[in-house]
Short mmCIF file of C-alpha atoms in Angstrom, two decimals:
data_model
loop_
_atom_site.label_atom_id
_atom_site.label_comp_id
_atom_site.label_asym_id
_atom_site.label_seq_id
_atom_site.Cartn_x
_atom_site.Cartn_y
_atom_site.Cartn_z
CA UNK A 1 149.26 89.35 85.95
CA UNK A 2 149.49 86.95 83.01
CA UNK A 3 146.89 84.43 81.91
CA UNK A 4 147.68 80.78 81.17
CA UNK A 5 145.81 77.99 79.43
CA UNK A 6 145.02 74.39 80.39
CA UNK A 7 144.93 71.75 77.67
CA UNK A 8 141.63 70.01 77.01
CA UNK A 9 141.66 66.49 78.52
CA UNK A 10 141.29 63.38 76.39
CA UNK A 11 137.79 61.90 76.62
CA UNK A 12 136.89 58.20 76.52
CA UNK A 13 133.65 57.02 74.93
CA UNK A 14 132.21 53.54 74.49
CA UNK A 15 134.22 50.65 73.03
CA UNK A 16 137.44 52.28 74.23
CA UNK A 17 137.28 55.11 71.67
CA UNK A 18 139.18 58.19 72.86
CA UNK A 19 138.86 61.75 71.52
CA UNK A 20 141.94 63.96 71.77
CA UNK A 21 142.55 67.64 71.07
CA UNK A 22 146.01 67.58 72.66
CA UNK A 23 147.45 65.19 70.04
CA UNK A 24 147.87 62.08 72.18
CA UNK A 25 149.12 59.11 70.15
CA UNK A 26 146.90 56.33 68.75
CA UNK A 27 143.69 58.22 69.47
CA UNK A 28 140.82 59.81 67.54
CA UNK A 29 142.15 63.32 66.93
CA UNK A 30 140.25 66.55 66.39
CA UNK A 31 140.93 70.26 66.29
CA UNK A 32 139.86 72.75 68.92
CA UNK A 33 137.41 74.25 66.45
CA UNK A 34 135.69 70.89 65.83
CA UNK A 35 135.85 69.65 69.42
CA UNK A 36 132.13 69.99 70.20
CA UNK A 37 131.03 68.51 66.89
CA UNK A 38 133.35 65.51 67.23
CA UNK A 39 132.11 64.77 70.75
CA UNK A 40 128.58 64.53 69.41
CA UNK A 41 129.68 62.40 66.44
CA UNK A 42 131.41 59.87 68.67
CA UNK A 43 128.51 59.71 71.13
CA UNK A 44 126.07 58.81 68.34
CA UNK A 45 128.55 56.63 66.43
CA UNK A 46 127.97 52.82 66.36
CA UNK A 47 131.74 52.40 66.75
CA UNK A 48 131.81 54.36 70.02
CA UNK A 49 128.57 55.45 71.72
CA UNK A 50 128.11 56.05 75.47
CA UNK A 51 130.90 55.03 77.82
CA UNK A 52 128.58 53.24 80.25
CA UNK A 53 127.14 50.00 78.96
CA UNK A 54 125.04 47.91 81.35
CA UNK A 55 121.52 46.44 81.49
CA UNK A 56 118.78 48.81 82.64
CA UNK A 57 117.23 48.39 86.06
CA UNK A 58 113.43 48.33 86.29
CA UNK A 59 112.00 51.25 84.29
CA UNK A 60 108.60 52.97 84.39
CA UNK A 61 106.84 55.36 82.06
CA UNK A 62 103.95 57.14 83.80
CA UNK A 63 101.71 59.17 81.51
CA UNK A 64 98.25 60.80 81.36
CA UNK A 65 95.46 58.45 80.29
CA UNK A 66 94.41 60.89 77.57
CA UNK A 67 97.90 60.61 76.07
CA UNK A 68 98.05 56.84 76.50
CA UNK A 69 94.78 56.43 74.57
CA UNK A 70 96.00 58.60 71.69
CA UNK A 71 99.62 59.14 70.60
CA UNK A 72 101.23 57.84 73.80
CA UNK A 73 102.27 54.38 72.68
CA UNK A 74 103.73 55.71 69.41
CA UNK A 75 105.65 58.35 71.39
CA UNK A 76 107.10 55.72 73.72
CA UNK A 77 108.07 53.51 70.77
CA UNK A 78 109.99 56.46 69.32
CA UNK A 79 111.78 56.97 72.66
CA UNK A 80 112.69 53.27 72.75
CA UNK A 81 114.19 53.53 69.26
CA UNK A 82 116.18 56.61 70.25
CA UNK A 83 117.66 54.83 73.27
CA UNK A 84 118.40 51.63 71.35
CA UNK A 85 120.10 53.67 68.61
CA UNK A 86 122.82 54.47 71.13
CA UNK A 87 123.51 50.76 71.75
CA UNK A 88 123.12 49.16 68.29
CA UNK A 89 125.66 46.39 68.90
CA UNK A 90 124.59 45.42 72.41
CA UNK A 91 122.13 42.59 72.99
CA UNK A 92 122.06 43.00 76.77
CA UNK A 93 120.73 46.58 76.76
CA UNK A 94 117.03 47.03 76.14
CA UNK A 95 114.91 49.95 77.24
CA UNK A 96 111.44 48.49 77.84
CA UNK A 97 109.57 50.51 80.49
CA UNK A 98 106.49 49.38 82.39
CA UNK A 99 103.62 51.66 81.33
CA UNK A 100 101.34 53.22 83.96
CA UNK A 101 98.56 55.64 83.03
CA UNK A 102 96.80 57.99 85.42
CA UNK A 103 93.49 59.85 85.31
CA UNK A 104 94.11 63.38 84.00
CA UNK A 105 90.41 64.19 83.55
CA UNK A 106 90.31 65.63 87.07
CA UNK A 107 90.46 69.35 87.72
CA UNK A 108 93.95 70.36 86.69
CA UNK A 109 95.46 71.62 89.87
CA UNK A 110 98.88 70.65 91.17
CA UNK A 111 97.54 68.55 94.02
CA UNK A 112 94.70 66.82 92.17
CA UNK A 113 97.11 65.67 89.47
CA UNK A 114 99.73 64.75 92.06
CA UNK A 115 97.30 62.55 93.96
CA UNK A 116 96.16 60.83 90.74
CA UNK A 117 99.73 60.05 89.73
CA UNK A 118 100.61 58.64 93.15
CA UNK A 119 97.34 56.68 93.22
CA UNK A 120 98.12 55.06 89.85
CA UNK A 121 101.63 54.15 90.98
CA UNK A 122 100.35 52.55 94.18
CA UNK A 123 97.55 50.72 92.34
CA UNK A 124 100.14 49.16 90.02
CA UNK A 125 102.37 48.29 93.00
CA UNK A 126 105.31 50.05 91.37
CA UNK A 127 108.49 49.89 93.40
CA UNK A 128 112.27 50.22 93.28
CA UNK A 129 113.19 51.57 89.90
CA UNK A 130 113.65 54.53 87.62
CA UNK A 131 111.20 56.26 85.39
CA UNK A 132 109.72 59.13 83.46
CA UNK A 133 106.56 60.93 84.52
CA UNK A 134 104.75 62.94 81.86
CA UNK A 135 102.66 65.77 83.27
CA UNK A 136 100.09 68.00 81.51
CA UNK A 137 100.16 71.75 81.53
CA UNK A 138 98.69 73.23 84.70
CA UNK A 139 96.52 76.28 83.85
CA UNK A 140 98.38 78.68 86.08
CA UNK A 141 101.75 80.30 86.50
CA UNK A 142 104.92 78.44 85.52
CA UNK A 143 105.84 78.03 89.18
CA UNK A 144 102.83 75.74 89.63
CA UNK A 145 104.11 73.38 86.94
CA UNK A 146 107.46 73.28 88.73
CA UNK A 147 105.64 72.62 92.00
CA UNK A 148 103.90 69.60 90.48
CA UNK A 149 107.25 68.28 89.25
CA UNK A 150 108.75 68.79 92.72
CA UNK A 151 105.83 66.97 94.34
CA UNK A 152 106.10 63.98 92.00
CA UNK A 153 109.87 63.59 92.31
CA UNK A 154 109.73 63.74 96.11
CA UNK A 155 106.75 61.38 96.42
CA UNK A 156 108.32 58.87 94.03
CA UNK A 157 111.65 58.94 95.85
CA UNK A 158 109.86 57.98 99.06
CA UNK A 159 108.82 54.84 97.16
CA UNK A 160 112.39 54.34 95.91
CA UNK A 161 111.39 55.24 92.36
CA UNK A 162 113.69 57.87 90.87
CA UNK A 163 112.03 59.82 88.09
CA UNK A 164 112.57 62.54 85.52
CA UNK A 165 109.75 64.85 84.51
CA UNK A 166 108.62 65.67 80.97
CA UNK A 167 105.63 67.67 79.76
CA UNK A 168 102.87 66.95 77.26
CA UNK A 169 103.28 70.17 75.25
CA UNK A 170 105.89 69.20 72.62
CA UNK A 171 104.62 65.64 71.99
CA UNK A 172 101.02 66.90 71.77
CA UNK A 173 102.05 69.27 68.99
CA UNK A 174 104.20 66.68 67.19
CA UNK A 175 101.90 63.69 66.55
CA UNK A 176 98.89 63.36 64.28
CA UNK A 177 96.45 60.63 63.35
CA UNK A 178 96.44 59.63 59.70
CA UNK A 179 97.49 57.20 57.01
CA UNK A 180 100.68 55.25 57.68
CA UNK A 181 103.23 53.96 55.17
CA UNK A 182 101.59 50.52 55.03
CA UNK A 183 98.22 52.05 54.16
CA UNK A 184 96.67 51.56 57.60
CA UNK A 185 95.72 54.43 59.89
CA UNK A 186 97.35 55.32 63.17
CA UNK A 187 99.44 57.82 65.07
CA UNK A 188 102.60 59.22 63.47
CA UNK A 189 104.96 62.17 63.70
CA UNK A 190 103.52 65.24 62.00
CA UNK A 191 104.45 66.11 58.42
CA UNK A 192 105.24 69.70 59.46
CA UNK A 193 108.95 70.15 58.72
CA UNK A 194 109.75 72.51 61.61
CA UNK A 195 107.83 70.47 64.17
CA UNK A 196 109.57 67.29 62.99
CA UNK A 197 112.86 68.96 63.86
CA UNK A 198 111.51 69.92 67.28
CA UNK A 199 110.36 66.41 68.17
CA UNK A 200 113.59 64.88 66.86
CA UNK A 201 115.62 67.05 69.24
CA UNK A 202 113.12 66.41 72.03
CA UNK A 203 113.48 62.63 71.71
CA UNK A 204 117.28 62.93 71.82
CA UNK A 205 117.04 65.06 74.95
CA UNK A 206 114.76 62.55 76.68
CA UNK A 207 117.09 59.66 75.84
CA UNK A 208 120.15 61.49 77.17
CA UNK A 209 118.95 63.65 80.07
CA UNK A 210 115.80 61.89 81.25
CA UNK A 211 116.83 58.25 80.83
CA UNK A 212 120.59 57.72 80.52
CA UNK A 213 121.76 60.27 83.10
CA UNK A 214 118.97 59.34 85.51
CA UNK A 215 120.23 55.74 85.34
CA UNK A 216 123.90 56.79 85.72
CA UNK A 217 124.85 56.03 82.13
CA UNK A 218 127.72 58.41 81.39
CA UNK A 219 128.23 59.57 77.77
CA UNK A 220 132.02 59.81 78.18
CA UNK A 221 134.63 60.06 80.93
CA UNK A 222 138.14 61.42 81.38
CA UNK A 223 140.95 59.50 79.75
CA UNK A 224 143.31 62.15 81.10
CA UNK A 225 142.78 61.57 84.85
CA UNK A 226 142.23 64.12 87.58
CA UNK A 227 145.00 65.07 89.98
CA UNK A 228 142.62 64.30 92.84
CA UNK A 229 141.84 60.67 93.60
CA UNK A 230 138.47 61.70 95.03
CA UNK A 231 136.62 64.98 94.51
CA UNK A 232 133.60 65.80 96.67
CA UNK A 233 131.22 68.56 95.57
CA UNK A 234 129.04 70.07 98.30
CA UNK A 235 126.03 72.39 98.12
CA UNK A 236 122.80 73.00 100.02
CA UNK A 237 119.34 74.01 98.80
CA UNK A 238 116.07 74.35 100.69
CA UNK A 239 117.52 72.61 103.77
CA UNK A 240 118.78 69.65 101.71
CA UNK A 241 122.53 69.08 101.43
CA UNK A 242 123.93 67.42 98.31
CA UNK A 243 127.24 65.59 97.99
CA UNK A 244 128.69 64.43 94.65
CA UNK A 245 131.62 62.00 94.82
CA UNK A 246 133.81 61.76 91.72
CA UNK A 247 136.75 59.41 91.37
CA UNK A 248 139.81 59.72 89.11
CA UNK A 249 138.14 59.65 85.67
CA UNK A 250 134.51 60.42 86.41
CA UNK A 251 133.51 56.87 85.46
CA UNK A 252 132.60 56.32 89.11
CA UNK A 253 130.36 59.19 90.18
CA UNK A 254 127.90 59.06 93.08
CA UNK A 255 125.36 61.45 94.57
CA UNK A 256 124.13 61.54 98.17
CA UNK A 257 121.67 63.79 99.99
CA UNK A 258 120.72 64.56 103.56
CA UNK A 259 118.05 66.70 105.18
CA UNK A 260 119.45 69.63 107.15
CA UNK A 261 118.11 72.17 109.63
CA UNK A 262 120.55 74.63 108.12
CA UNK A 263 119.72 76.81 105.14
CA UNK A 264 123.17 77.86 103.89
CA UNK A 265 125.79 76.69 106.38
CA UNK A 266 126.16 73.03 107.36
CA UNK A 267 127.09 72.27 110.96
CA UNK A 268 130.28 70.43 111.83
CA UNK A 269 128.32 67.54 113.33
CA UNK A 270 126.06 67.18 110.30
CA UNK A 271 128.80 67.17 107.69
CA UNK A 272 131.02 64.89 109.79
CA UNK A 273 128.32 62.23 110.23
CA UNK A 274 127.24 62.35 106.59
CA UNK A 275 130.73 62.19 105.09
CA UNK A 276 131.49 59.19 107.32
CA UNK A 277 128.18 57.58 106.31
CA UNK A 278 128.70 58.12 102.57
CA UNK A 279 132.33 57.00 102.55
CA UNK A 280 131.39 53.91 104.55
CA UNK A 281 128.91 53.06 101.80
CA UNK A 282 131.83 53.43 99.37
CA UNK A 283 133.88 50.80 101.21
CA UNK A 284 134.09 48.44 98.23
CA UNK A 285 135.13 51.22 95.87
CA UNK A 286 137.63 52.71 98.31
CA UNK A 287 139.26 49.31 98.78
CA UNK A 288 140.01 49.15 95.04
CA UNK A 289 141.62 52.60 94.69
CA UNK A 290 144.37 54.43 96.52
CA UNK A 291 142.71 57.65 97.71
CA UNK A 292 145.61 59.84 98.78
CA UNK A 293 144.52 63.19 97.35
CA UNK A 294 141.03 64.39 98.28
CA UNK A 295 139.64 67.71 97.09
CA UNK A 296 136.49 69.38 98.43
CA UNK A 297 134.59 71.64 96.01
CA UNK A 298 132.21 73.90 97.91
CA UNK A 299 129.68 75.85 95.87
CA UNK A 300 130.00 79.44 97.10
CA UNK A 301 131.42 79.92 100.58
CA UNK A 302 133.09 77.18 102.61
CA UNK A 303 132.23 77.77 106.25
CA UNK A 304 134.73 76.89 109.04
CA UNK A 305 132.23 74.42 110.54
CA UNK A 306 132.09 72.56 107.22
CA UNK A 307 135.86 72.34 106.89
CA UNK A 308 136.13 71.10 110.48
CA UNK A 309 133.41 68.53 109.84
CA UNK A 310 135.14 67.15 106.74
CA UNK A 311 138.51 67.02 108.52
CA UNK A 312 137.06 65.11 111.47
CA UNK A 313 135.18 62.75 109.15
CA UNK A 314 138.37 61.89 107.26
CA UNK A 315 140.11 61.12 110.54
CA UNK A 316 137.32 58.69 111.42
CA UNK A 317 137.37 56.86 108.07
CA UNK A 318 141.17 56.75 108.30
CA UNK A 319 140.90 54.90 111.63
CA UNK A 320 138.43 52.55 109.96
CA UNK A 321 141.09 51.97 107.25
CA UNK A 322 138.86 53.17 104.42
CA UNK A 323 141.50 55.67 103.27
CA UNK A 324 145.28 55.72 103.91
CA UNK A 325 146.84 57.57 106.84
CA UNK A 326 148.98 59.73 104.55
CA UNK A 327 146.02 61.18 102.63
CA UNK A 328 145.89 64.91 101.91
CA UNK A 329 142.77 67.08 101.67
CA UNK A 330 142.46 70.37 99.81
CA UNK A 331 139.49 72.71 100.29
CA UNK A 332 138.30 74.86 97.39
CA UNK A 333 135.56 77.46 97.01
CA UNK A 334 133.93 77.69 93.59
CA UNK A 335 132.27 81.07 93.38
CA UNK A 336 129.88 82.05 90.60
CA UNK A 337 130.44 85.75 91.24
CA UNK A 338 133.13 88.02 92.61
CA UNK A 339 133.10 91.33 94.45
CA UNK A 340 135.39 92.62 91.71
CA UNK A 341 133.85 91.66 88.34
CA UNK A 342 136.41 90.43 85.84
CA UNK A 343 136.27 89.55 82.15
CA UNK A 344 138.97 87.98 79.99
CA UNK A 345 139.30 88.50 76.24
CA UNK A 346 141.40 87.05 73.44
CA UNK A 347 142.79 89.20 70.63
CA UNK A 348 142.92 87.41 67.29
CA UNK A 349 145.18 88.78 64.56
CA UNK A 350 144.21 88.12 60.94
CA UNK A 351 147.60 88.55 59.30
CA UNK A 352 146.65 88.65 55.62
CA UNK A 353 144.37 91.66 56.15
CA UNK A 354 146.36 93.18 59.02
CA UNK A 355 143.33 93.32 61.30
CA UNK A 356 142.72 92.48 64.94
CA UNK A 357 139.45 91.46 66.53
CA UNK A 358 138.41 90.65 70.07
CA UNK A 359 136.74 87.36 71.00
CA UNK A 360 136.05 85.33 74.11
CA UNK A 361 139.10 83.48 75.48
CA UNK A 362 139.80 79.86 74.62
CA UNK A 363 138.26 77.45 77.13
CA UNK A 364 140.73 76.58 79.86
CA UNK A 365 142.17 80.11 80.09
CA UNK A 366 142.84 81.18 83.67
CA UNK A 367 144.28 84.19 85.48
CA UNK A 368 145.94 83.75 88.90
CA UNK A 369 145.54 86.82 91.10
CA UNK A 370 147.36 85.43 94.14
CA UNK A 371 149.00 82.22 95.32
CA UNK A 372 145.63 80.71 96.21
CA UNK A 373 143.13 82.56 94.03
CA UNK A 374 142.34 82.67 90.31
CA UNK A 375 139.67 83.19 87.68
CA UNK A 376 139.06 80.44 85.12
CA UNK A 377 137.09 80.42 81.87
CA UNK A 378 135.46 77.04 81.29
CA UNK A 379 133.34 78.56 78.52
CA UNK A 380 134.53 80.52 75.50
CA UNK A 381 136.08 79.76 72.11
CA UNK A 382 135.39 77.54 70.13
CA UNK A 383 131.84 77.49 71.54
CA UNK A 384 129.49 80.29 70.61
CA UNK A 385 127.37 81.82 73.32
CA UNK A 386 125.81 85.24 73.57
CA UNK A 387 127.77 87.82 75.53
CA UNK A 388 131.15 87.63 77.17
CA UNK A 389 132.52 84.65 79.04
CA UNK A 390 131.88 84.75 82.79
CA UNK A 391 134.86 83.21 84.58
CA UNK A 392 134.51 81.30 87.82
CA UNK A 393 136.25 82.72 90.87
CA UNK A 394 138.32 79.94 92.45
CA UNK A 395 139.73 80.20 95.98
CA UNK A 396 141.96 77.52 97.48
CA UNK A 397 141.12 77.81 101.17
CA UNK A 398 143.50 75.19 102.52
CA UNK A 399 145.47 72.12 101.47
CA UNK A 400 148.59 70.78 99.79
CA UNK A 401 147.50 70.64 96.16
CA UNK A 402 148.88 73.50 94.09
CA UNK A 403 146.50 76.10 92.66
CA UNK A 404 147.51 75.07 89.13
CA UNK A 405 146.47 71.46 89.76
CA UNK A 406 143.26 72.57 91.45
CA UNK A 407 142.39 74.64 88.37
CA UNK A 408 143.32 71.80 86.03
CA UNK A 409 140.87 69.47 87.77
CA UNK A 410 138.11 72.07 87.72
CA UNK A 411 138.58 72.54 83.98
CA UNK A 412 138.75 68.80 83.33
CA UNK A 413 135.49 68.28 85.22
CA UNK A 414 133.84 71.09 83.24
CA UNK A 415 134.57 69.06 80.09
CA UNK A 416 132.26 66.29 81.27
CA UNK A 417 129.37 68.03 79.50
CA UNK A 418 126.97 65.16 79.96
CA UNK A 419 123.75 67.17 79.71
CA UNK A 420 124.67 68.74 76.37
CA UNK A 421 127.25 66.69 74.52
CA UNK A 422 128.45 69.22 71.95
CA UNK A 423 128.71 72.22 74.28
CA UNK A 424 130.88 73.56 77.09
CA UNK A 425 129.97 73.98 80.76
CA UNK A 426 130.79 76.84 83.10
CA UNK A 427 130.59 74.66 86.20
CA UNK A 428 132.67 71.54 86.87
CA UNK A 429 130.71 68.28 87.16
CA UNK A 430 131.24 68.29 90.95
CA UNK A 431 129.04 71.39 91.15
CA UNK A 432 126.76 70.90 88.15
CA UNK A 433 125.72 67.36 89.11
CA UNK A 434 125.08 68.43 92.70
CA UNK A 435 122.89 71.29 91.50
CA UNK A 436 120.95 69.08 89.07
CA UNK A 437 120.25 66.41 91.66
CA UNK A 438 119.32 68.94 94.34
CA UNK A 439 116.71 70.40 91.99
CA UNK A 440 115.12 66.96 91.87
CA UNK A 441 115.35 66.27 95.58
CA UNK A 442 115.00 69.68 97.20
CA UNK A 443 112.20 71.20 95.13
CA UNK A 444 109.44 72.70 97.28
CA UNK A 445 105.69 72.13 97.28
CA UNK A 446 102.83 72.53 99.75
CA UNK A 447 102.75 69.19 101.57
CA UNK A 448 99.69 70.23 103.59
CA UNK A 449 97.68 71.00 100.44
CA UNK A 450 98.72 67.67 98.91
CA UNK A 451 97.79 65.61 101.98
CA UNK A 452 94.59 67.37 102.96
CA UNK A 453 92.96 68.13 99.64
CA UNK A 454 93.51 71.83 99.08
CA UNK A 455 92.85 72.41 95.38
CA UNK A 456 94.01 76.01 94.76
CA UNK A 457 90.58 77.24 93.64
CA UNK A 458 90.83 80.29 95.84
CA UNK A 459 94.19 81.14 94.34
CA UNK A 460 93.43 80.38 90.72
CA UNK A 461 89.72 81.02 90.46
CA UNK A 462 88.61 77.52 89.61
CA UNK A 463 89.99 75.04 87.12
CA UNK A 464 89.06 72.15 84.93
CA UNK A 465 90.31 70.48 81.80
CA UNK A 466 91.63 72.62 79.02
#
């Protein structure tokens, strides 16, 4: 068996700026070693910036009243500046959220806080939009904080408000009241050098992960297109199925969900009806592209019922003339683990000192082990991570697309590192985006306790403000 390597795709940022490691002509070139750094530079550059540029839909910022009355407005102003810094030349893009504060003086249990947040949203007649909800620390185990986040995201989605969650901890430690530059007094970022670095990174993370990605603003897309015209990532979590649709360059990426009675395996009927439903909603997009090659990425195991459901769904949308009759569909399993653990290494020779050393393989290295099966390393050199690279186990279950092209697309999609610009990603976007969105939609909480006033005192031994 001999390993091979896939070239890194060219990436397109804002204003048509393209980053290339492969040496494509008339583009912004970089070396493999500097690839991560140059991605970050272009993303924050006034000449490039994010690929997606459009006006924001209605935005909300929901925060504790205790924060609003203290450093909250200064914190939000700093977030606004961080977002606007990404669009310095655009007059049509302005991040200006509607502020809603909620009573956080109640006993700090998951369900008391959850009810106060929902009450404030309803009182302000908030509807149809996107937002950030800041939640305080719940004096209990970490799982309770996650449960509050799950509750809020689910309750807001029922009101067609799609939110990200942030916590009060870092901002609370990063702002202080004191003398400002103009001699007046007010809230400002702390003078502590280390904490200033923390809040600076925190603001960048909010702008990227909590605002831009939530609103489907993509940092960059593929200039080197996928082999597939449409890739569909599928996964299921807590009886909620997630479907991510990605077109040729990633510029058009959609996410859909559906409730399911199944825990791990989707029924043929369920997947057939949902694929037909989602593709019907894509009618306008499908009419503008020629979708001949479709690839299904299934996280983990692809069950026969799921393959049958997809196949039948594609026949239906073909009859409805949403996709051409001569389309082809390839089914792929993307497995995080393998029964036979495998690691790949790269041996680097330093000629002038006649020494060899072992390092992780270059990203894009893959090892075929059969005609339809391979291991691929989407992480590795030049990115530094602790430990050895863990390759994905890729199995082509069925279809016309060659294994090499399947692997190429998986690697290309792993280069859409939208959540961390200057890093690499083990999972392709088709799987990573599905997982991220399912965490928001499928998170669990005790609906009975929320609706009927259980306050966890028996479990936690009381409560109250910290």
